[in-house]
PDB file of C-alpha atoms and ligand atoms in Angstrom:
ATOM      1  CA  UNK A   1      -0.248 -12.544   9.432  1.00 36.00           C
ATOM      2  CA  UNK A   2       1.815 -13.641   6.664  1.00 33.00           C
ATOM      3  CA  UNK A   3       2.610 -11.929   3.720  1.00 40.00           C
ATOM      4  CA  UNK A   4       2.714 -12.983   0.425  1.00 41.00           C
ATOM      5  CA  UNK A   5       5.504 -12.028  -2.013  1.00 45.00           C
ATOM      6  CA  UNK A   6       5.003 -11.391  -5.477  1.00 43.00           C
ATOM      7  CA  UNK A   7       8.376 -10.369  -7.335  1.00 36.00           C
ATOM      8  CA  UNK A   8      11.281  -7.996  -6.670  1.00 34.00           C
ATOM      9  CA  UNK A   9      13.161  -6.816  -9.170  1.00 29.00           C
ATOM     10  CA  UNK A  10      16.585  -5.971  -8.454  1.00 30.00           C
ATOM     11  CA  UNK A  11      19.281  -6.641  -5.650  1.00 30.00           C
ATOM     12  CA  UNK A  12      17.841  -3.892  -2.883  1.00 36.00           C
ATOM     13  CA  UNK A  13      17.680  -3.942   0.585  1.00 36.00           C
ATOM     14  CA  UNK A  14      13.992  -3.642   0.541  1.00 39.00           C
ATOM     15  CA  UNK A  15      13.898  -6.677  -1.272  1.00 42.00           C
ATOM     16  CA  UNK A  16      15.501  -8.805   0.762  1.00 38.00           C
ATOM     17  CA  UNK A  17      14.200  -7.397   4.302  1.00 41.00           C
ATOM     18  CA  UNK A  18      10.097  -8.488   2.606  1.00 44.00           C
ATOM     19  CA  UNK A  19      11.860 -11.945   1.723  1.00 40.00           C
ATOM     20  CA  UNK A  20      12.861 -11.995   5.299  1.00 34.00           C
ATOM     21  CA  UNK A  21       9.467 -11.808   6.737  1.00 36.00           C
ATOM     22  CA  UNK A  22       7.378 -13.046   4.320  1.00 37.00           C
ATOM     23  CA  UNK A  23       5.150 -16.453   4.542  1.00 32.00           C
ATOM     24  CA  UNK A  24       5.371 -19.626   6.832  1.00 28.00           C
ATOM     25  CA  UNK A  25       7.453 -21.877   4.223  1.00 31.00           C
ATOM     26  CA  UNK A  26       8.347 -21.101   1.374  1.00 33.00           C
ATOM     27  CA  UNK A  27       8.503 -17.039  -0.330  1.00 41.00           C
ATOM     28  CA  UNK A  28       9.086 -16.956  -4.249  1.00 42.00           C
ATOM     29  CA  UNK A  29      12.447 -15.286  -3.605  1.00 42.00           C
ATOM     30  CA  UNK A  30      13.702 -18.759  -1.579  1.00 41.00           C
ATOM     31  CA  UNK A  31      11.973 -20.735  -5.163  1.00 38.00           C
ATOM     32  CA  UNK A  32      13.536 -17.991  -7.056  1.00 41.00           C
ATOM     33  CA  UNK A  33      17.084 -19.007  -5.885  1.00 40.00           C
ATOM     34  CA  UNK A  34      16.149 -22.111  -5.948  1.00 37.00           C
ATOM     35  CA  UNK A  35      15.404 -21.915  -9.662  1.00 35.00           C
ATOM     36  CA  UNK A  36      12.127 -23.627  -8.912  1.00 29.00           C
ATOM     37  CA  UNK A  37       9.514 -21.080  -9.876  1.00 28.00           C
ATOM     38  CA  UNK A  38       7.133 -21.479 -12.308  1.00 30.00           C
ATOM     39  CA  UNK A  39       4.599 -18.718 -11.382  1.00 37.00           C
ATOM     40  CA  UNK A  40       4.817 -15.412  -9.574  1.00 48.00           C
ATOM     41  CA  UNK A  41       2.882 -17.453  -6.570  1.00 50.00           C
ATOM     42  CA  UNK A  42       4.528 -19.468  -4.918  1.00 45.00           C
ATOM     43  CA  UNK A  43       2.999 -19.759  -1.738  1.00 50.00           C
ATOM     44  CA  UNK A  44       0.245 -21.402  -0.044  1.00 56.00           C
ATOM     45  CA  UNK A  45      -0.681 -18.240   1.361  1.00 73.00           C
ATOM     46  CA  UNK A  46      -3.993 -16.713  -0.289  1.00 86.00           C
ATOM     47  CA  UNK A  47      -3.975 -13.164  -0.314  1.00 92.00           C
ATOM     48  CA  UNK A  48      -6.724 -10.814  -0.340  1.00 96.00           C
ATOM     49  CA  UNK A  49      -4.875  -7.354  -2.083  1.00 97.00           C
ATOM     50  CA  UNK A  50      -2.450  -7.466  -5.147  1.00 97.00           C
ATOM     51  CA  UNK A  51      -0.408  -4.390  -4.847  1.00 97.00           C
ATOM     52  CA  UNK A  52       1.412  -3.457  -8.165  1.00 98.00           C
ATOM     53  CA  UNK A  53       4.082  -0.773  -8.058  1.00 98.00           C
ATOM     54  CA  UNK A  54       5.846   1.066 -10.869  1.00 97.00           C
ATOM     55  CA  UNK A  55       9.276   1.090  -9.855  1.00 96.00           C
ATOM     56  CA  UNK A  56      11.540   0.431  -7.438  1.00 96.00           C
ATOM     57  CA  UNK A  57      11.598   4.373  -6.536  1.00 96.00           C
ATOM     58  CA  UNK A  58       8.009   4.244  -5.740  1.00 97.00           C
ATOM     59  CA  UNK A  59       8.901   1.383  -2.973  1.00 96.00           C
ATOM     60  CA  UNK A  60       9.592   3.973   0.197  1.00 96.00           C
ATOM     61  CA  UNK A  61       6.370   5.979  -0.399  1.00 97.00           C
ATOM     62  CA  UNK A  62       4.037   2.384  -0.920  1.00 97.00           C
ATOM     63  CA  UNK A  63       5.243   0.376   1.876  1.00 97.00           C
ATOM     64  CA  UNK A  64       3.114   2.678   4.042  1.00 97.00           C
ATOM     65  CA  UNK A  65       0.874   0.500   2.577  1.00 98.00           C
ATOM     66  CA  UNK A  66       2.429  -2.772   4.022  1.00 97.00           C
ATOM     67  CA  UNK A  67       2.035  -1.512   7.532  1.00 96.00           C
ATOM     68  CA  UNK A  68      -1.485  -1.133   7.395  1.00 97.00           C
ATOM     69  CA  UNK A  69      -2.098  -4.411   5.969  1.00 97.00           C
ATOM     70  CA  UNK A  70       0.172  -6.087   7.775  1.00 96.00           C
ATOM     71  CA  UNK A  71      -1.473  -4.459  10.950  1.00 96.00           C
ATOM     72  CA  UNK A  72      -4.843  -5.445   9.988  1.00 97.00           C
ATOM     73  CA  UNK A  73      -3.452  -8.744   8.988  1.00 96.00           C
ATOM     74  CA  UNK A  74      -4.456  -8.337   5.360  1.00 97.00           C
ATOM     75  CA  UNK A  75      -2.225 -10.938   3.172  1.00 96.00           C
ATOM     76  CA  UNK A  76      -1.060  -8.899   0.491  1.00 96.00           C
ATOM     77  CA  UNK A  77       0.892  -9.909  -2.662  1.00 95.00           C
ATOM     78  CA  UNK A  78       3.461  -7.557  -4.463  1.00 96.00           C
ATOM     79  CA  UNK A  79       5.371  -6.950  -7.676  1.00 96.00           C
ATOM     80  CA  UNK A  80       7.134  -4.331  -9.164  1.00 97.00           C
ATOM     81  CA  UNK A  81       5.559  -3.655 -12.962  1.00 97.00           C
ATOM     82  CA  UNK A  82       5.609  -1.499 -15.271  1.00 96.00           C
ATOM     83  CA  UNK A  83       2.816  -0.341 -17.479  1.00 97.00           C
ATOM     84  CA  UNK A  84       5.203   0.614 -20.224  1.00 95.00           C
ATOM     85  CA  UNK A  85       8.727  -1.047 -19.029  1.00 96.00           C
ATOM     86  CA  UNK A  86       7.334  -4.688 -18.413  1.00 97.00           C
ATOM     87  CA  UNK A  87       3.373  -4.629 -19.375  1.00 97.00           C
ATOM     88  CA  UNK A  88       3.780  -8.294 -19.883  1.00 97.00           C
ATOM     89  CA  UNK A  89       4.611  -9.042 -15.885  1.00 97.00           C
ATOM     90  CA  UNK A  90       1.569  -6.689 -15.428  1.00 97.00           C
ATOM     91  CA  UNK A  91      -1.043  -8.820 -16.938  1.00 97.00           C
ATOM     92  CA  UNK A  92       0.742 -11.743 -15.519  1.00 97.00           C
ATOM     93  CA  UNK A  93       0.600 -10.742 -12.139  1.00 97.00           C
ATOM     94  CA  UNK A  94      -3.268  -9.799 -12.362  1.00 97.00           C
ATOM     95  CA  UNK A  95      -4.087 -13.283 -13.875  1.00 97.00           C
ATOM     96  CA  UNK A  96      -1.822 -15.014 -11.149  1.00 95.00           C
ATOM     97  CA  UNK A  97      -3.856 -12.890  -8.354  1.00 96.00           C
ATOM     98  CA  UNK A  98      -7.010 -13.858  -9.789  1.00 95.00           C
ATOM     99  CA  UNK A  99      -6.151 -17.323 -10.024  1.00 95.00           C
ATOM    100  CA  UNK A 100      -4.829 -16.932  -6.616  1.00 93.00           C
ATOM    101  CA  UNK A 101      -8.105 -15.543  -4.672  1.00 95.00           C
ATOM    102  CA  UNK A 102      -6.841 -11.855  -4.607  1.00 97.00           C
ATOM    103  CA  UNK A 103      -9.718  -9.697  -4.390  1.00 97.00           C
ATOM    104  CA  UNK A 104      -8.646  -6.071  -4.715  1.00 98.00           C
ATOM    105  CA  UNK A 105      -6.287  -4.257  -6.625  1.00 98.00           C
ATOM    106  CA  UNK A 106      -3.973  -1.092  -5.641  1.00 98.00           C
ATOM    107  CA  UNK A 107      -1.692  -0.014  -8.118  1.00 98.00           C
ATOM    108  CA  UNK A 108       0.992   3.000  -7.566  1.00 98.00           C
ATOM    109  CA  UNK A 109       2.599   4.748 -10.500  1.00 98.00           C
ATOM    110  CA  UNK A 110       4.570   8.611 -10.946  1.00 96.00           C
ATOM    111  CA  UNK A 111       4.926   9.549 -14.001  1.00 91.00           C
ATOM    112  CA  UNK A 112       1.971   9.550 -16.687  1.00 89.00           C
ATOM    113  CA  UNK A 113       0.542   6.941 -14.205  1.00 96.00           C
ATOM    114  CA  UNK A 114      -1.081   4.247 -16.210  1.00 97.00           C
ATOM    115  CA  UNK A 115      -0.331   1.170 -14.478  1.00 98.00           C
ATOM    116  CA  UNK A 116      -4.137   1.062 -12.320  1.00 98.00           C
ATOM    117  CA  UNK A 117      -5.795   1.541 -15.542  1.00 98.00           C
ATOM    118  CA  UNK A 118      -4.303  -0.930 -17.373  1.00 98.00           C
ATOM    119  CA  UNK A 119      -4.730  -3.278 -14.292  1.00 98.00           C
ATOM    120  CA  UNK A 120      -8.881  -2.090 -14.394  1.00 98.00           C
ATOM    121  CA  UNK A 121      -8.789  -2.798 -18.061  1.00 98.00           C
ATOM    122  CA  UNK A 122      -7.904  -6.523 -17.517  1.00 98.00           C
ATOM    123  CA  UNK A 123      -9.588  -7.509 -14.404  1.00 98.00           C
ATOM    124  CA  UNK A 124     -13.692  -6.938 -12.630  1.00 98.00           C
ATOM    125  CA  UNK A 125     -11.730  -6.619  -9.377  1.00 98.00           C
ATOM    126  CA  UNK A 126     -11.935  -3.482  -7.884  1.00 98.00           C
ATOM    127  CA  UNK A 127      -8.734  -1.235  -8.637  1.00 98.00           C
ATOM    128  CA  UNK A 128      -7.347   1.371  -6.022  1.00 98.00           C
ATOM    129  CA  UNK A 129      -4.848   3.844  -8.280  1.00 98.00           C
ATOM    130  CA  UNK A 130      -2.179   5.610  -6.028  1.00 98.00           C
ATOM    131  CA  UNK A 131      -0.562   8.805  -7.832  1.00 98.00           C
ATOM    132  CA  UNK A 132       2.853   9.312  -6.937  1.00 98.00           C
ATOM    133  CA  UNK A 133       5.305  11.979  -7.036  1.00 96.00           C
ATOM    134  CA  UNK A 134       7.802  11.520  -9.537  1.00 91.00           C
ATOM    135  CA  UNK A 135      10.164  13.860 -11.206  1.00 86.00           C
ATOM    136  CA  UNK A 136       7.937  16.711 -12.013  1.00 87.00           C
ATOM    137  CA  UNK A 137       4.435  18.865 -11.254  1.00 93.00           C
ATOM    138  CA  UNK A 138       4.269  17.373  -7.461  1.00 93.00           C
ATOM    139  CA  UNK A 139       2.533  14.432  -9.094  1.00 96.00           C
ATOM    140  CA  UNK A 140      -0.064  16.143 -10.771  1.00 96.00           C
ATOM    141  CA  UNK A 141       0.327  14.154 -14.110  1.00 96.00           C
ATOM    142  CA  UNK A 142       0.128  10.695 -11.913  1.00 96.00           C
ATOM    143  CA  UNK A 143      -2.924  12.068 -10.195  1.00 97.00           C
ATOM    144  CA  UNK A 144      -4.634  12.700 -13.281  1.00 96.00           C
ATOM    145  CA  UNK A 145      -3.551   9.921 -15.706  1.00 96.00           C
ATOM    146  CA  UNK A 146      -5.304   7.897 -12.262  1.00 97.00           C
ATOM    147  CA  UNK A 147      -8.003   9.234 -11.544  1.00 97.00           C
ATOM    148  CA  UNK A 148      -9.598  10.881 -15.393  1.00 96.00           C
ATOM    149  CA  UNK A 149     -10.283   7.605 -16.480  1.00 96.00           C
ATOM    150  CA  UNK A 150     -11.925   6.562 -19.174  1.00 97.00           C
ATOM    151  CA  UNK A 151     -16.456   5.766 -18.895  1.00 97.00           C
ATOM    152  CA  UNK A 152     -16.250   1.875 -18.328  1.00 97.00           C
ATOM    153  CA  UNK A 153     -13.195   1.664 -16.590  1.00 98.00           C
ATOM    154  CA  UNK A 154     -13.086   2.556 -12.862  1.00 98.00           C
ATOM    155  CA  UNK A 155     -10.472   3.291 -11.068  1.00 98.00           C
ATOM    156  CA  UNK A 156     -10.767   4.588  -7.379  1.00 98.00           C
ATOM    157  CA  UNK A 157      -7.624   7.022  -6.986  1.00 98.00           C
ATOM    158  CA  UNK A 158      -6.753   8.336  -3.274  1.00 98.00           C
ATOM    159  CA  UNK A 159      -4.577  11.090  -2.732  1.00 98.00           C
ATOM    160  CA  UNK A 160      -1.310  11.908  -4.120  1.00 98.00           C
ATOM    161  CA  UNK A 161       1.006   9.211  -2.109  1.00 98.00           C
ATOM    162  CA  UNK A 162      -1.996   8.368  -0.230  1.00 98.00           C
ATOM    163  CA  UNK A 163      -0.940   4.569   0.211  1.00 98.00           C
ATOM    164  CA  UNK A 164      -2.364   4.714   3.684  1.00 98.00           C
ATOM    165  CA  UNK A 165      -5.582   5.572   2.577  1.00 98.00           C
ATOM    166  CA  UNK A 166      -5.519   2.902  -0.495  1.00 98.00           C
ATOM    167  CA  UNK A 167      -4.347   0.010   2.089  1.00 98.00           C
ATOM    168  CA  UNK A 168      -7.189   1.248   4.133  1.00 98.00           C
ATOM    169  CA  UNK A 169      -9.830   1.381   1.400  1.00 98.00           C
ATOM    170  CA  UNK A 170      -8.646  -1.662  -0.374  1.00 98.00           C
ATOM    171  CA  UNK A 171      -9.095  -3.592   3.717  1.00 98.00           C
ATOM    172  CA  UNK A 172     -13.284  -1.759   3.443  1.00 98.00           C
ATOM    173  CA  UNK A 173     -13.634  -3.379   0.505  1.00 98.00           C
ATOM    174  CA  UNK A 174     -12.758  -6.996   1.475  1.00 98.00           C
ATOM    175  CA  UNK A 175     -14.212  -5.927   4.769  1.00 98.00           C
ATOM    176  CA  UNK A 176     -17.606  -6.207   2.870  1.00 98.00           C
ATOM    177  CA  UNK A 177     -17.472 -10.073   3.406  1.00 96.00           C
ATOM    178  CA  UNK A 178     -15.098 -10.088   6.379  1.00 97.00           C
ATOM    179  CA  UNK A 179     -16.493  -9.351   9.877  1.00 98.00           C
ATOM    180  CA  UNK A 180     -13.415 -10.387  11.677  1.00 98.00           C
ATOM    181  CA  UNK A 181     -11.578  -7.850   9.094  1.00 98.00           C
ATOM    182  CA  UNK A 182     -14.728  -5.284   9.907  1.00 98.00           C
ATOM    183  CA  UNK A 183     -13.834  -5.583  13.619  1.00 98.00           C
ATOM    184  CA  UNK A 184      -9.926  -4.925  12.762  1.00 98.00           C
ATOM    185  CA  UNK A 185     -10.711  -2.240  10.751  1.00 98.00           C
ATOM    186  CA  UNK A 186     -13.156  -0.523  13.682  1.00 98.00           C
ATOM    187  CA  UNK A 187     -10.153  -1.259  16.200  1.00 98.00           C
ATOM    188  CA  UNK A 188      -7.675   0.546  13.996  1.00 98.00           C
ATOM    189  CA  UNK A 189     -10.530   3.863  14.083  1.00 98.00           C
ATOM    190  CA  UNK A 190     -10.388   3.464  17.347  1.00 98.00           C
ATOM    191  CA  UNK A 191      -6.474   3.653  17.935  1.00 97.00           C
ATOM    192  CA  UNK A 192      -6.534   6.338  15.519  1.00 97.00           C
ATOM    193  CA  UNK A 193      -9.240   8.564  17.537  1.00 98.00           C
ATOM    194  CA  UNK A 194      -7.406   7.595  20.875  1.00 98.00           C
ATOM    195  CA  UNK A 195      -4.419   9.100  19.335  1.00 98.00           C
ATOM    196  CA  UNK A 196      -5.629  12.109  18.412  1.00 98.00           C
ATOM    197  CA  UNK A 197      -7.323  12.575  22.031  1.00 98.00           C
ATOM    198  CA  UNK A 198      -3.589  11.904  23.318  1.00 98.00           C
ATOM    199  CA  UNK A 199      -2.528  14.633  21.315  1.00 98.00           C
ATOM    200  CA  UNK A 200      -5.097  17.029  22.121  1.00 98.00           C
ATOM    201  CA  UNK A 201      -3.899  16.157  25.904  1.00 98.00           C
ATOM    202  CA  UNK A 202      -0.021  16.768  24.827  1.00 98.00           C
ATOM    203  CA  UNK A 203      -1.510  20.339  23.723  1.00 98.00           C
ATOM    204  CA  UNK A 204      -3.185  21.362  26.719  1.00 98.00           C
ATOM    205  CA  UNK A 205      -0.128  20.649  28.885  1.00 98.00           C
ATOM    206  CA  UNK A 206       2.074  22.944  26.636  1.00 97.00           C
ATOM    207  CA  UNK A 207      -0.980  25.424  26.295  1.00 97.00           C
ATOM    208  CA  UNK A 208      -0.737  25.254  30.121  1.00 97.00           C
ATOM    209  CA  UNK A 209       2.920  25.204  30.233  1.00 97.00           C
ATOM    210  CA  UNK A 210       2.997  28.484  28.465  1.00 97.00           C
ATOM    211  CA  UNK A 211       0.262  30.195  29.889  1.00 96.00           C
ATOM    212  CA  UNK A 212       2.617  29.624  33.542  1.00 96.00           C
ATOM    213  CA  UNK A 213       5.281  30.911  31.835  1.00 94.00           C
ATOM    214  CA  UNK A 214       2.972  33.866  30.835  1.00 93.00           C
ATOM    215  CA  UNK A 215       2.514  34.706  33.768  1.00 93.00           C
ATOM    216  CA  UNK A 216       6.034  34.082  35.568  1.00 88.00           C
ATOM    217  CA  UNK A 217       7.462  36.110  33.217  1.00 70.00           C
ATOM    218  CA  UNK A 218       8.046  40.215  33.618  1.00 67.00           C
ATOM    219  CA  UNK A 219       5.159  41.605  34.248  1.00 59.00           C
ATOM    220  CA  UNK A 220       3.093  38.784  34.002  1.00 54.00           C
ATOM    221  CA  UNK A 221       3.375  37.618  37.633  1.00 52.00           C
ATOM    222  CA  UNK A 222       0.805  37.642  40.353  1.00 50.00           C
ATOM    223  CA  UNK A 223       0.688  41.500  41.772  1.00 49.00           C
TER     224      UNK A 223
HETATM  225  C1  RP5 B 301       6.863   5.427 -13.032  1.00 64.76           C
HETATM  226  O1  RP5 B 301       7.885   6.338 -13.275  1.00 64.76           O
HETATM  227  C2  RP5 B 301       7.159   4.837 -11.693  1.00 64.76           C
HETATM  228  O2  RP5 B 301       5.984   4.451 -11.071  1.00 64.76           O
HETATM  229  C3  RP5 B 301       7.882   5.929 -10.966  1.00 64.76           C
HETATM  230  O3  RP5 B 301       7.023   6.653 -10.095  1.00 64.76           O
HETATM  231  C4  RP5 B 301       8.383   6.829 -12.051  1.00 64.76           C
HETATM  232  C5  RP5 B 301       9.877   6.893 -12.072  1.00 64.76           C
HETATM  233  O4  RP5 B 301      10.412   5.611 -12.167  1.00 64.76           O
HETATM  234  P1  RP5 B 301      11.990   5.382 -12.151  1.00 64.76           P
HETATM  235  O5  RP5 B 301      12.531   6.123 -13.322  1.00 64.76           O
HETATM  236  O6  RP5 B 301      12.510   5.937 -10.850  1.00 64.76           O
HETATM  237  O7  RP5 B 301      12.173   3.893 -12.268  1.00 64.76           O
HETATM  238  O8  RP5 B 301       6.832   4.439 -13.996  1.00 64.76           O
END
């Protein structure tokens, strides 16, 4: 499923390996170098999450994010934004997505997390806060700048660099309308499940291994 890029701020490697396997056609960092953009969406690509993160730091603990969506081949858009550094590209990016058919929100932020307010403050589509860890308190302050939010403003917040969990909940919600996406989504439970029998069957074997070993051992042998 193709994903759809948003903006990247910055020369990183990260950057350019998302470029690398974005959409069919054209990605805004081709236009971009092109000089040819005139909106953050550039794409023909309609995608159903807008994923806004706070720096480029936050970009290692989000992209478990990516891998969910791209596995339940959820088109995604993404920019880096900053509720206090570039508030501007924020709002821009959430009236692009709009405009572009985006459906849900998840915004990750460290720090005195703001960013998934602000987005719930300027759009009706749902908003999925991640708190991250940044410098300080284990990311206590992002966890509660997320989740105490204001009466009239929801935001959903998962756990503390739970972008698993937000890509997951973010998929539900479009899910609502999406059977195909429903199926996906009750494959990927399934996977999970199977993998947890698997390693309840790696246990046993060591549980057995050690219980021969048990009774190899001195004085544990067979009289
Ligand atoms: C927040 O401040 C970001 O979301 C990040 O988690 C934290 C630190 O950002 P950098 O100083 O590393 O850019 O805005």
């Amino acid at each position: 499923m193709p994903v759809f890029c948003g903006h990247f701020a910055g020369k990183s490697r990260f950057r350019n390996e998302q470029c690398a396997r974005l959409v069919a056609g054209r990605t805004l960092c081709d236009e971009r170098r092109r000089g040819g953009v005139a909106s953050l969406f550039a794409t023909s690509t309609t995608p159903g999450v807008g994923i806004l993160i706070g720096s480029e730091s936050d970009l290692p603990t989000v992209e478990k994010a990516f891998g969910v969506l791209d596995e339940l081949a959820v088109p995604y858009a993404v920019v880096i934004a900053s509720a206090h550094r570039t508030p501007e590209r924020v709002l821009q990016f959430v009236a692009d997505a709009e405009a572009r058919g985006v459906q849900v929100f998840i915004a990750a932020a460290g720090g005195a997390a703001h960013l998934a307010g602000v987005v719930a403050a300027h759009t009706l589509k749902p908003v999925i806060g991640i708190p991250l860890q940044a410098w300080a308190t284990d990311g206590l302050d992002a966890l509660l700048s997320t989740v105490q939010m204001p009466r009239g403003v929801p935001v959903a917040a998962v756990a503390v660099d739970g972008a698993v969990n937000a890509a997951l909940l973010a998929a539900r919600i479009l899910a609502v309308s999406d059977p195909d996406l429903a199926a996906r989504l009750d494959a990927y439970r399934r996977r999970q499940a199977a993998a947890v029998e698997a390693a309840n069957a790696r246990l046993a074997e060591r549980l057995a291994e050690r219980q021969a070993e048990r009774q190899g051992g001195p004085g544990g042998g067979a009289s």
